[in-house]
Tab-separated table of C-alpha atoms and ligand atoms in Angstrom:
chain	number	residue	atom	x	y	z
A	1	MET	CA	-36.838	133.509	117.188
A	2	LYS	CA	-33.381	134.450	115.992
A	3	ILE	CA	-32.065	132.655	112.925
A	4	LEU	CA	-28.551	132.697	111.457
A	5	VAL	CA	-28.489	132.239	107.687
A	6	THR	CA	-24.959	131.668	106.357
A	7	GLY	CA	-24.234	132.253	102.670
A	8	GLY	CA	-27.282	134.498	102.419
A	9	ALA	CA	-25.715	136.789	99.817
A	10	GLY	CA	-25.642	133.903	97.340
A	11	PHE	CA	-28.360	132.431	95.134
A	12	ILE	CA	-30.438	130.149	97.378
A	13	GLY	CA	-29.567	131.812	100.692
A	14	SER	CA	-30.844	135.196	99.484
A	15	ASN	CA	-34.063	133.659	98.168
A	16	PHE	CA	-34.455	131.961	101.574
A	17	ILE	CA	-34.008	135.286	103.404
A	18	TYR	CA	-36.723	136.890	101.252
A	19	TYR	CA	-38.956	133.872	101.813
A	20	LEU	CA	-38.544	134.215	105.600
A	21	LEU	CA	-39.089	137.986	105.583
A	22	ASP	CA	-42.369	137.423	103.678
A	23	ASN	CA	-43.582	134.342	105.506
A	24	ARG	CA	-42.108	134.286	109.033
A	25	PRO	CA	-42.860	137.617	110.751
A	26	GLU	CA	-41.645	136.186	114.084
A	27	TYR	CA	-38.065	135.648	112.803
A	28	GLU	CA	-35.186	138.011	113.386
A	29	ILE	CA	-32.647	137.147	110.683
A	30	VAL	CA	-28.859	137.519	110.777
A	31	CYS	CA	-26.958	136.794	107.563
A	32	LEU	CA	-23.282	135.799	107.737
A	33	ASP	CA	-21.493	135.834	104.379
A	34	LYS	CA	-17.879	136.179	103.298
A	35	LEU	CA	-18.918	137.911	100.070
A	36	THR	CA	-16.776	135.728	97.833
A	37	TYR	CA	-17.116	136.101	94.053
A	38	ALA	CA	-20.536	134.417	94.420
A	39	GLY	CA	-21.839	136.669	97.208
A	40	ASN	CA	-23.398	139.990	96.310
A	41	LEU	CA	-24.710	142.616	98.726
A	42	LYS	CA	-26.814	144.139	95.939
A	43	THR	CA	-28.856	140.935	96.048
A	44	LEU	CA	-29.827	141.777	99.637
A	45	LYS	CA	-30.638	145.439	98.957
A	46	LYS	CA	-34.346	145.108	99.787
A	47	ALA	CA	-33.659	143.010	102.891
A	48	LEU	CA	-31.180	145.566	104.236
A	49	ASN	CA	-34.055	148.070	104.591
A	50	ASN	CA	-35.935	145.674	106.871
A	51	ASP	CA	-35.302	146.114	110.614
A	52	ARG	CA	-35.746	142.348	111.172
A	53	PHE	CA	-32.623	141.754	109.066
A	54	THR	CA	-28.905	142.272	109.814
A	55	PHE	CA	-25.916	141.519	107.608
A	56	THR	CA	-22.465	140.507	108.914
A	57	LYS	CA	-19.464	139.973	106.689
A	58	GLY	CA	-17.277	137.069	107.792
A	59	ASP	CA	-15.893	133.629	107.078
A	60	ILE	CA	-17.613	130.532	108.490
A	61	ALA	CA	-14.199	128.853	108.722
A	62	ASP	CA	-12.836	131.627	110.982
A	63	ARG	CA	-13.480	130.008	114.372
A	64	ASP	CA	-12.775	133.090	116.505
A	65	PHE	CA	-15.075	135.221	114.414
A	66	VAL	CA	-17.834	132.609	114.479
A	67	ASP	CA	-17.515	132.094	118.236
A	68	LYS	CA	-17.855	135.837	118.884
A	69	LEU	CA	-20.853	136.089	116.599
A	70	PHE	CA	-22.602	133.270	118.479
A	71	GLN	CA	-21.615	134.763	121.852
A	72	ASN	CA	-23.135	138.117	120.896
A	73	ASN	CA	-26.344	136.617	119.506
A	74	GLN	CA	-28.483	133.916	121.066
A	75	PHE	CA	-29.299	132.051	117.842
A	76	ASP	CA	-32.222	129.624	118.041
A	77	ILE	CA	-31.695	128.260	114.539
A	78	VAL	CA	-28.717	128.046	112.160
A	79	VAL	CA	-29.195	127.308	108.463
A	80	ASN	CA	-25.915	126.719	106.652
A	81	PHE	CA	-26.003	127.626	102.972
A	82	ALA	CA	-22.442	129.009	102.884
A	83	ALA	CA	-20.344	126.993	100.502
A	84	GLU	CA	-18.197	126.968	97.437
A	85	SER	CA	-20.858	125.619	95.104
A	86	HIS	CA	-19.568	125.304	91.529
A	87	VAL	CA	-18.403	121.862	90.396
A	88	ASP	CA	-16.173	123.210	87.592
A	89	ARG	CA	-14.295	125.475	90.021
A	90	SER	CA	-13.811	122.525	92.409
A	91	ILE	CA	-12.092	120.591	89.623
A	92	GLU	CA	-9.621	123.476	89.125
A	93	HIS	CA	-9.090	124.472	92.785
A	94	PRO	CA	-10.279	121.847	95.316
A	95	ASP	CA	-8.581	123.407	98.386
A	96	ILE	CA	-11.013	126.238	99.021
A	97	PHE	CA	-13.892	123.723	98.806
A	98	LEU	CA	-12.380	121.690	101.620
A	99	ARG	CA	-11.800	124.777	103.784
A	100	THR	CA	-15.205	126.371	103.401
A	101	ASN	CA	-17.430	123.346	102.974
A	102	ILE	CA	-15.843	121.056	105.570
A	103	ILE	CA	-13.856	123.196	108.050
A	104	GLY	CA	-16.470	125.969	107.808
A	105	THR	CA	-19.305	123.572	108.640
A	106	ALA	CA	-17.257	122.116	111.525
A	107	SER	CA	-16.737	125.575	113.000
A	108	LEU	CA	-20.496	126.320	112.822
A	109	LEU	CA	-21.312	122.955	114.405
A	110	ASP	CA	-18.928	123.623	117.318
A	111	ALA	CA	-20.391	127.058	117.956
A	112	SER	CA	-23.931	125.666	117.722
A	113	LYS	CA	-23.049	123.010	120.285
A	114	LYS	CA	-21.316	125.470	122.619
A	115	TYR	CA	-24.108	128.054	122.574
A	116	GLY	CA	-27.064	125.625	122.634
A	117	VAL	CA	-28.628	126.213	119.218
A	118	LYS	CA	-32.050	124.516	119.027
A	119	ARG	CA	-31.735	123.489	115.372
A	120	PHE	CA	-28.760	123.282	113.015
A	121	HIS	CA	-29.852	122.745	109.438
A	122	GLN	CA	-27.257	121.733	106.850
A	123	VAL	CA	-28.189	122.569	103.246
A	124	SER	CA	-26.775	119.772	101.157
A	125	THR	CA	-27.075	118.426	97.648
A	126	ASP	CA	-28.176	115.380	95.669
A	127	GLU	CA	-24.617	115.282	94.291
A	128	VAL	CA	-23.506	113.395	97.425
A	129	TYR	CA	-25.235	110.316	95.962
A	130	GLY	CA	-23.097	110.384	92.785
A	131	ASP	CA	-25.042	109.707	89.617
A	132	LEU	CA	-27.578	107.333	88.079
A	133	PRO	CA	-27.338	105.641	84.670
A	134	LEU	CA	-29.084	107.391	81.771
A	135	ASP	CA	-30.852	104.190	80.697
A	136	ARG	CA	-32.370	103.346	84.128
A	137	THR	CA	-35.135	105.943	84.449
A	138	ASP	CA	-36.728	103.710	87.092
A	139	LEU	CA	-33.933	104.549	89.594
A	140	PHE	CA	-34.041	107.527	92.004
A	141	PHE	CA	-31.948	108.785	94.930
A	142	THR	CA	-33.575	108.017	98.264
A	143	GLU	CA	-32.198	108.991	101.685
A	144	GLU	CA	-30.829	105.410	101.926
A	145	THR	CA	-28.824	105.639	98.667
A	146	PRO	CA	-25.138	105.236	99.606
A	147	ILE	CA	-22.880	108.264	99.366
A	148	HIS	CA	-20.749	107.928	96.238
A	149	THR	CA	-19.226	111.253	95.262
A	150	SER	CA	-17.620	112.244	91.951
A	151	SER	CA	-16.143	115.751	92.285
A	152	PRO	CA	-14.147	117.580	94.970
A	153	TYR	CA	-17.296	119.699	95.440
A	154	SER	CA	-19.572	116.739	96.125
A	155	ALA	CA	-16.944	115.031	98.287
A	156	SER	CA	-16.668	118.175	100.433
A	157	LYS	CA	-20.464	118.438	100.782
A	158	ALA	CA	-20.698	114.734	101.735
A	159	SER	CA	-18.007	115.260	104.389
A	160	ALA	CA	-20.002	118.151	105.850
A	161	ASP	CA	-23.153	115.979	105.944
A	162	LEU	CA	-21.315	113.215	107.764
A	163	LEU	CA	-19.918	115.649	110.343
A	164	THR	CA	-23.370	117.162	110.887
A	165	LEU	CA	-24.931	113.745	111.461
A	166	ALA	CA	-22.031	112.749	113.754
A	167	TYR	CA	-22.756	115.805	115.956
A	168	PHE	CA	-26.307	114.525	116.362
A	169	ARG	CA	-25.247	110.998	117.309
A	170	THR	CA	-22.301	111.951	119.531
A	171	TYR	CA	-23.309	115.283	121.085
A	172	LYS	CA	-27.106	115.199	120.599
A	173	LEU	CA	-26.903	118.464	118.657
A	174	PRO	CA	-30.397	118.817	117.106
A	175	VAL	CA	-29.551	118.720	113.406
A	176	THR	CA	-31.314	118.136	110.111
A	177	VAL	CA	-29.841	117.727	106.614
A	178	SER	CA	-31.560	118.367	103.301
A	179	ARG	CA	-30.306	117.151	99.929
A	180	CYS	CA	-31.796	119.044	97.043
A	181	SER	CA	-31.623	118.751	93.275
A	182	ASN	CA	-30.617	121.578	90.878
A	183	ASN	CA	-32.279	124.906	91.668
A	184	TYR	CA	-33.129	127.714	89.259
A	185	GLY	CA	-34.673	131.160	89.710
A	186	PRO	CA	-33.741	134.791	90.527
A	187	TYR	CA	-30.222	135.793	91.647
A	188	HIS	CA	-28.590	132.647	90.195
A	189	PHE	CA	-24.913	133.382	89.456
A	190	PRO	CA	-24.235	133.357	85.672
A	191	GLU	CA	-21.556	130.635	85.868
A	192	LYS	CA	-24.326	128.017	86.322
A	193	LEU	CA	-26.119	126.473	83.333
A	194	ILE	CA	-29.519	128.233	83.291
A	195	PRO	CA	-28.352	131.815	84.004
A	196	LEU	CA	-25.396	131.219	81.708
A	197	ILE	CA	-27.758	130.348	78.839
A	198	ILE	CA	-30.030	133.332	79.531
A	199	THR	CA	-27.304	135.951	79.900
A	200	ARG	CA	-25.232	134.740	76.941
A	201	ALA	CA	-28.233	134.312	74.655
A	202	LEU	CA	-29.394	137.852	75.486
A	203	ASN	CA	-25.965	139.054	74.311
A	204	ASP	CA	-26.155	136.797	71.196
A	205	GLU	CA	-23.107	134.855	72.439
A	206	SER	CA	-22.406	131.138	72.009
A	207	ILE	CA	-23.831	128.700	74.583
A	208	PRO	CA	-21.239	126.081	75.662
A	209	VAL	CA	-22.796	122.650	76.076
A	210	TYR	CA	-20.617	119.959	77.669
A	211	GLY	CA	-20.264	116.700	75.735
A	212	GLN	CA	-23.417	115.936	73.818
A	213	GLY	CA	-25.754	117.724	76.212
A	214	LEU	CA	-27.389	114.435	77.222
A	215	ASN	CA	-26.677	114.593	80.978
A	216	VAL	CA	-29.840	114.866	83.033
A	217	ARG	CA	-30.574	117.237	85.921
A	218	ASP	CA	-33.704	117.368	88.090
A	219	TRP	CA	-34.700	121.078	88.198
A	220	LEU	CA	-36.536	122.721	91.105
A	221	TYR	CA	-37.720	126.335	91.344
A	222	VAL	CA	-35.739	127.960	94.182
A	223	GLU	CA	-38.808	129.092	96.131
A	224	ASP	CA	-39.953	125.461	96.427
A	225	HIS	CA	-36.566	124.627	97.954
A	226	CYS	CA	-36.878	127.528	100.447
A	227	LYS	CA	-40.326	126.345	101.466
A	228	ALA	CA	-39.074	122.796	101.978
A	229	ILE	CA	-36.225	123.983	104.252
A	230	THR	CA	-38.683	126.056	106.297
A	231	MET	CA	-40.910	122.997	106.749
A	232	ILE	CA	-37.931	120.868	107.814
A	233	ILE	CA	-36.957	123.475	110.433
A	234	ASP	CA	-40.557	123.625	111.662
A	235	LYS	CA	-41.445	119.950	111.674
A	236	GLY	CA	-38.510	117.823	110.521
A	237	ARG	CA	-37.279	115.084	112.840
A	238	GLU	CA	-33.874	115.671	114.468
A	239	GLY	CA	-31.029	113.593	113.053
A	240	GLU	CA	-32.882	113.011	109.778
A	241	ILE	CA	-32.011	113.598	106.128
A	242	TYR	CA	-34.689	114.866	103.743
A	243	ASN	CA	-34.331	114.688	99.941
A	244	ILE	CA	-35.901	117.597	98.027
A	245	GLY	CA	-36.773	117.455	94.338
A	246	GLY	CA	-39.712	117.793	92.032
A	247	HIS	CA	-39.495	114.889	89.538
A	248	ASN	CA	-38.514	117.322	86.829
A	249	GLU	CA	-35.729	115.623	84.904
A	250	LYS	CA	-34.445	117.235	81.732
A	251	THR	CA	-31.425	116.740	79.501
A	252	ASN	CA	-29.148	119.788	79.351
A	253	ILE	CA	-29.766	120.190	75.640
A	254	ASP	CA	-33.545	120.308	76.235
A	255	VAL	CA	-33.059	123.035	78.841
A	256	VAL	CA	-30.871	125.036	76.449
A	257	LYS	CA	-33.386	124.728	73.616
A	258	THR	CA	-36.308	125.677	75.891
A	259	VAL	CA	-34.598	128.874	77.059
A	260	LEU	CA	-33.527	129.812	73.507
A	261	SER	CA	-37.086	129.368	72.322
A	262	ILE	CA	-38.524	131.564	75.149
A	263	LEU	CA	-35.995	134.264	74.202
A	264	ASN	CA	-36.654	133.745	70.499
A	265	LYS	CA	-32.923	133.155	69.867
A	266	PRO	CA	-31.507	130.737	67.273
A	267	GLU	CA	-30.220	127.243	68.123
A	268	SER	CA	-27.122	128.100	66.080
A	269	LEU	CA	-25.816	129.720	69.296
A	270	ILE	CA	-25.311	126.212	70.739
A	271	THR	CA	-21.631	125.137	70.764
A	272	TYR	CA	-20.655	121.667	71.926
A	273	VAL	CA	-17.466	121.798	74.015
A	274	LYS	CA	-15.195	119.340	75.835
A	275	ASP	CA	-17.031	117.464	78.583
A	276	ARG	CA	-16.608	118.177	82.314
A	277	ALA	CA	-14.120	115.749	83.965
A	278	GLY	CA	-16.004	113.081	85.944
A	279	HIS	CA	-19.309	114.498	84.687
A	280	ASP	CA	-22.267	112.973	86.583
A	281	LEU	CA	-24.751	111.482	84.119
A	282	ARG	CA	-28.134	111.766	85.770
A	283	TYR	CA	-29.585	113.109	89.022
A	284	ALA	CA	-33.113	112.203	90.060
A	285	ILE	CA	-34.571	112.664	93.533
A	286	ASP	CA	-37.242	110.582	95.201
A	287	PRO	CA	-38.951	113.195	97.441
A	288	SER	CA	-41.499	110.814	98.979
A	289	LYS	CA	-40.114	111.100	102.544
A	290	ILE	CA	-40.501	114.890	102.819
A	291	SER	CA	-43.808	114.686	101.080
A	292	ARG	CA	-45.149	111.917	103.355
A	293	GLU	CA	-43.746	113.235	106.654
A	294	LEU	CA	-43.998	116.996	106.187
A	295	GLY	CA	-46.571	117.414	103.410
A	296	TRP	CA	-44.139	119.258	101.086
A	297	ILE	CA	-44.895	119.266	97.367
A	298	PRO	CA	-43.263	121.402	94.679
A	299	GLU	CA	-45.636	124.134	93.537
A	300	THR	CA	-43.912	125.634	90.476
A	301	ARG	CA	-43.954	123.649	87.259
A	302	PHE	CA	-40.850	123.943	85.075
A	303	ASP	CA	-42.682	125.595	82.165
A	304	SER	CA	-43.900	128.471	84.333
A	305	GLY	CA	-40.773	128.618	86.577
A	306	ILE	CA	-38.427	128.950	83.631
A	307	LYS	CA	-40.553	131.744	82.095
A	308	LYS	CA	-40.583	133.609	85.460
A	309	THR	CA	-36.805	133.159	85.659
A	310	VAL	CA	-36.179	134.490	82.144
A	311	GLU	CA	-38.485	137.419	82.954
A	312	TRP	CA	-36.458	138.174	86.092
A	313	TYR	CA	-33.194	138.301	84.104
A	314	LEU	CA	-34.844	140.606	81.562
A	315	GLU	CA	-36.038	142.945	84.326
A	316	ASN	CA	-32.777	142.870	86.315
A	317	ARG	CA	-30.141	143.378	83.643
A	318	THR	CA	-27.922	145.592	85.802
A	319	TRP	CA	-27.626	142.839	88.443
A	320	TRP	CA	-26.106	140.324	86.013
A	321	GLN	CA	-24.367	142.771	83.669
A	322	ASP	CA	-22.343	144.108	86.618
A	323	ILE	CA	-21.256	140.517	87.333
A	324	ILE	CA	-20.344	139.451	83.818
A	325	ASN	CA	-18.446	142.701	83.184
A	326	GLY	CA	-16.313	142.210	86.324
A	327	GLU	CA	-13.773	139.531	87.271
A	328	TYR	CA	-16.166	136.929	85.852
A	329	LYS	CA	-14.777	137.754	82.398
A	330	ASP	CA	-11.398	136.239	83.325
A	331	TYR	CA	-13.083	133.189	84.808
A	332	TYR	CA	-15.122	132.663	81.647
A	333	ASN	CA	-12.111	133.011	79.375
A	334	LYS	CA	-9.984	130.611	81.433
A	335	MET	CA	-12.749	128.040	81.622
A	336	TYR	CA	-14.114	128.159	78.081
A	337	ILE	CA	-11.689	129.667	75.560
A	338	ASN	CA	-10.024	126.831	73.603
A	339	ARG	CA	-12.192	124.302	75.420
B	1	LIG	P1	-23.773	130.309	95.818
B	1	LIG	O1	-22.412	129.978	95.347
B	1	LIG	O2	-24.684	131.117	94.963
B	1	LIG	O3	-23.673	131.085	97.223
B	1	LIG	C1	-22.777	130.708	98.222
B	1	LIG	C2	-22.677	131.869	99.220
B	1	LIG	O4	-21.804	131.453	100.284
B	1	LIG	C3	-22.085	133.159	98.639
B	1	LIG	O5	-22.842	134.266	99.041
B	1	LIG	C4	-20.686	133.209	99.228
B	1	LIG	O6	-20.188	134.530	99.402
B	1	LIG	C5	-20.901	132.511	100.556
B	1	LIG	N1	-19.652	131.924	101.082
B	1	LIG	C6	-18.756	131.170	100.417
B	1	LIG	N2	-17.735	130.844	101.227
B	1	LIG	C7	-18.019	131.378	102.446
B	1	LIG	C8	-17.360	131.366	103.698
B	1	LIG	N3	-16.197	130.728	103.866
B	1	LIG	N4	-17.950	132.002	104.739
B	1	LIG	C9	-19.127	132.657	104.593
B	1	LIG	N5	-19.780	132.718	103.414
B	1	LIG	C10	-19.240	132.078	102.356
B	1	LIG	O7	-24.427	128.927	96.213
B	1	LIG	P2	-25.973	128.454	96.081
B	1	LIG	O8	-26.212	127.902	94.742
B	1	LIG	O9	-26.851	129.493	96.631
B	1	LIG	O10	-25.941	127.214	97.086
B	1	LIG	C11	-26.194	127.395	98.476
B	1	LIG	C12	-26.085	126.059	99.183
B	1	LIG	O11	-27.019	125.149	98.641
B	1	LIG	C13	-24.717	125.397	99.022
B	1	LIG	O12	-24.387	124.806	100.252
B	1	LIG	C14	-24.918	124.348	97.955
B	1	LIG	O13	-24.052	123.271	98.139
B	1	LIG	C15	-26.360	123.952	98.192
B	1	LIG	N6	-27.130	123.480	97.024
B	1	LIG	C16	-27.159	124.220	95.878
B	1	LIG	C17	-27.955	123.777	94.805
B	1	LIG	C18	-28.057	124.584	93.518
B	1	LIG	O14	-28.667	124.104	92.572
B	1	LIG	N7	-27.513	125.779	93.427
B	1	LIG	C19	-28.686	122.595	94.923
B	1	LIG	C20	-28.599	121.863	96.115
B	1	LIG	C21	-27.833	122.324	97.163
B	2	LIG	O1	-27.629	118.978	91.923
B	2	LIG	C1	-27.397	120.039	92.780
B	2	LIG	C2	-26.181	120.802	92.326
B	2	LIG	O2	-26.567	121.524	91.159
B	2	LIG	C3	-25.631	121.763	93.388
B	2	LIG	O3	-25.166	121.006	94.470
B	2	LIG	C4	-24.507	122.633	92.826
B	2	LIG	O4	-24.103	123.584	93.786
B	2	LIG	C5	-25.033	123.344	91.601
B	2	LIG	O5	-23.995	124.119	91.014
B	2	LIG	C6	-25.576	122.347	90.577
B	2	LIG	O6	-24.492	121.524	90.040
B	2	LIG	P1	-24.430	121.116	88.486
B	2	LIG	O7	-23.048	120.770	88.163
B	2	LIG	O8	-25.488	120.153	88.143
B	2	LIG	O9	-24.864	122.558	87.848
B	2	LIG	P2	-24.285	123.386	86.610
B	2	LIG	O10	-25.232	124.523	86.387
B	2	LIG	O11	-22.842	123.709	86.768
B	2	LIG	O12	-24.435	122.369	85.400
B	2	LIG	C7	-25.688	121.788	85.056
B	2	LIG	C8	-25.451	120.853	83.899
B	2	LIG	O13	-25.091	121.624	82.744
B	2	LIG	C9	-24.296	119.869	84.114
B	2	LIG	O14	-24.627	118.618	83.529
B	2	LIG	C10	-23.140	120.503	83.369
B	2	LIG	C11	-23.804	121.241	82.221
B	2	LIG	N1	-23.140	122.483	81.771
B	2	LIG	C12	-22.823	123.411	82.717
B	2	LIG	C13	-22.183	124.571	82.354
B	2	LIG	C14	-21.787	125.598	83.386
B	2	LIG	C15	-22.918	122.703	80.428
B	2	LIG	O15	-23.236	121.856	79.564
B	2	LIG	N2	-22.287	123.851	80.065
B	2	LIG	C16	-21.892	124.803	80.976
B	2	LIG	O16	-21.293	125.825	80.561
């Protein structure tokens, strides 16, 4: 079996590649990644020593490049993680989100159709459903919840989902779509909340919390997400959407305080800053479909997952220090100074 993993030099894609190398000995894996600011070849260092793994640098939105790659490889499966993934960046610069997340997905779908891929899996997000009110803890996103996006990021992801599902209906391309809640774990880029807290707290720097820190996210350990995608590829029904999440809702301020307490750092590092524009209030996934149909359940509880994650950042300081000492510094200053 030959599998193409796009965006595999990023956070979830790299964890997925390691999951496959450990758990799917029959897979030959090709990673296609543009190595944007969020992609990092150092993340794939261990995989690059494995002869079942090949890395190719390229842009999913470059149709000629993608066509040649598919022509030269008979891919059985395509899993599309490649995306611009940060909501705050999408508010500043929407264009690149439309190019990569929509046009890029379209180019992969066309190549998959042309070269007869047996499964195209689109990695999507719970953000396509918009948000839920903070005072209605009885409400959850199901696969039937209407799409109702808030940010350019979520609108671009929803567009990609719709295209993917249209290729099933119109061309019978065997597709699946998964919509997952917030992930955390190793190799998470430090612009995102949890690695941002860990890396800044370790440097005794202030932790910017948007608004009052009362927005709720539903956190899932990244390995549980990787396992869910593998199960969908193995047994998921073509043309179907599967929600992935572990009923692990937390307010942002609770997450910040938990990490500070694990690191034994003072809460005085917390700094409340101007809220994100259009900030979604609450995400909460109902995972009963994937659980009922495929037998998936999350295995890592938040209290142990967050400790493992903090441990990873302590043991892999060079990985994140190289990032925060590079061009990330300019990004951080533009985004947060005078906020
Ligand atoms: P990430 O930003 O860490 O990684 C994205 C990767 O895609 C990077 O390696 C980047 O170089 C690559 N990439 C970007 N543009 C590309 C292009 N045009 N061509 C080829 N490669 C390109 O993102 P992530 O957090 O790992 O998210 C992966 C996927 O999962 C995304 O599709 C995202 O929407 C989705 N998702 C993320 C989360 C989360 O909590 N992080 C939750 C649900 C769904
Ligand atoms: O729900 C899935 C989504 O989760 C994915 O589709 C996205 O790719 C991923 O980035 C993530 O989006 P969020 O916007 O939820 O994640 P982020 O880490 O950016 O923010 C989490 C929460 O923390 C959110 O309510 C905003 C808040 N926040 C974030 C940052 C970066 C802060 O309070 N301060 C910050 O500095």
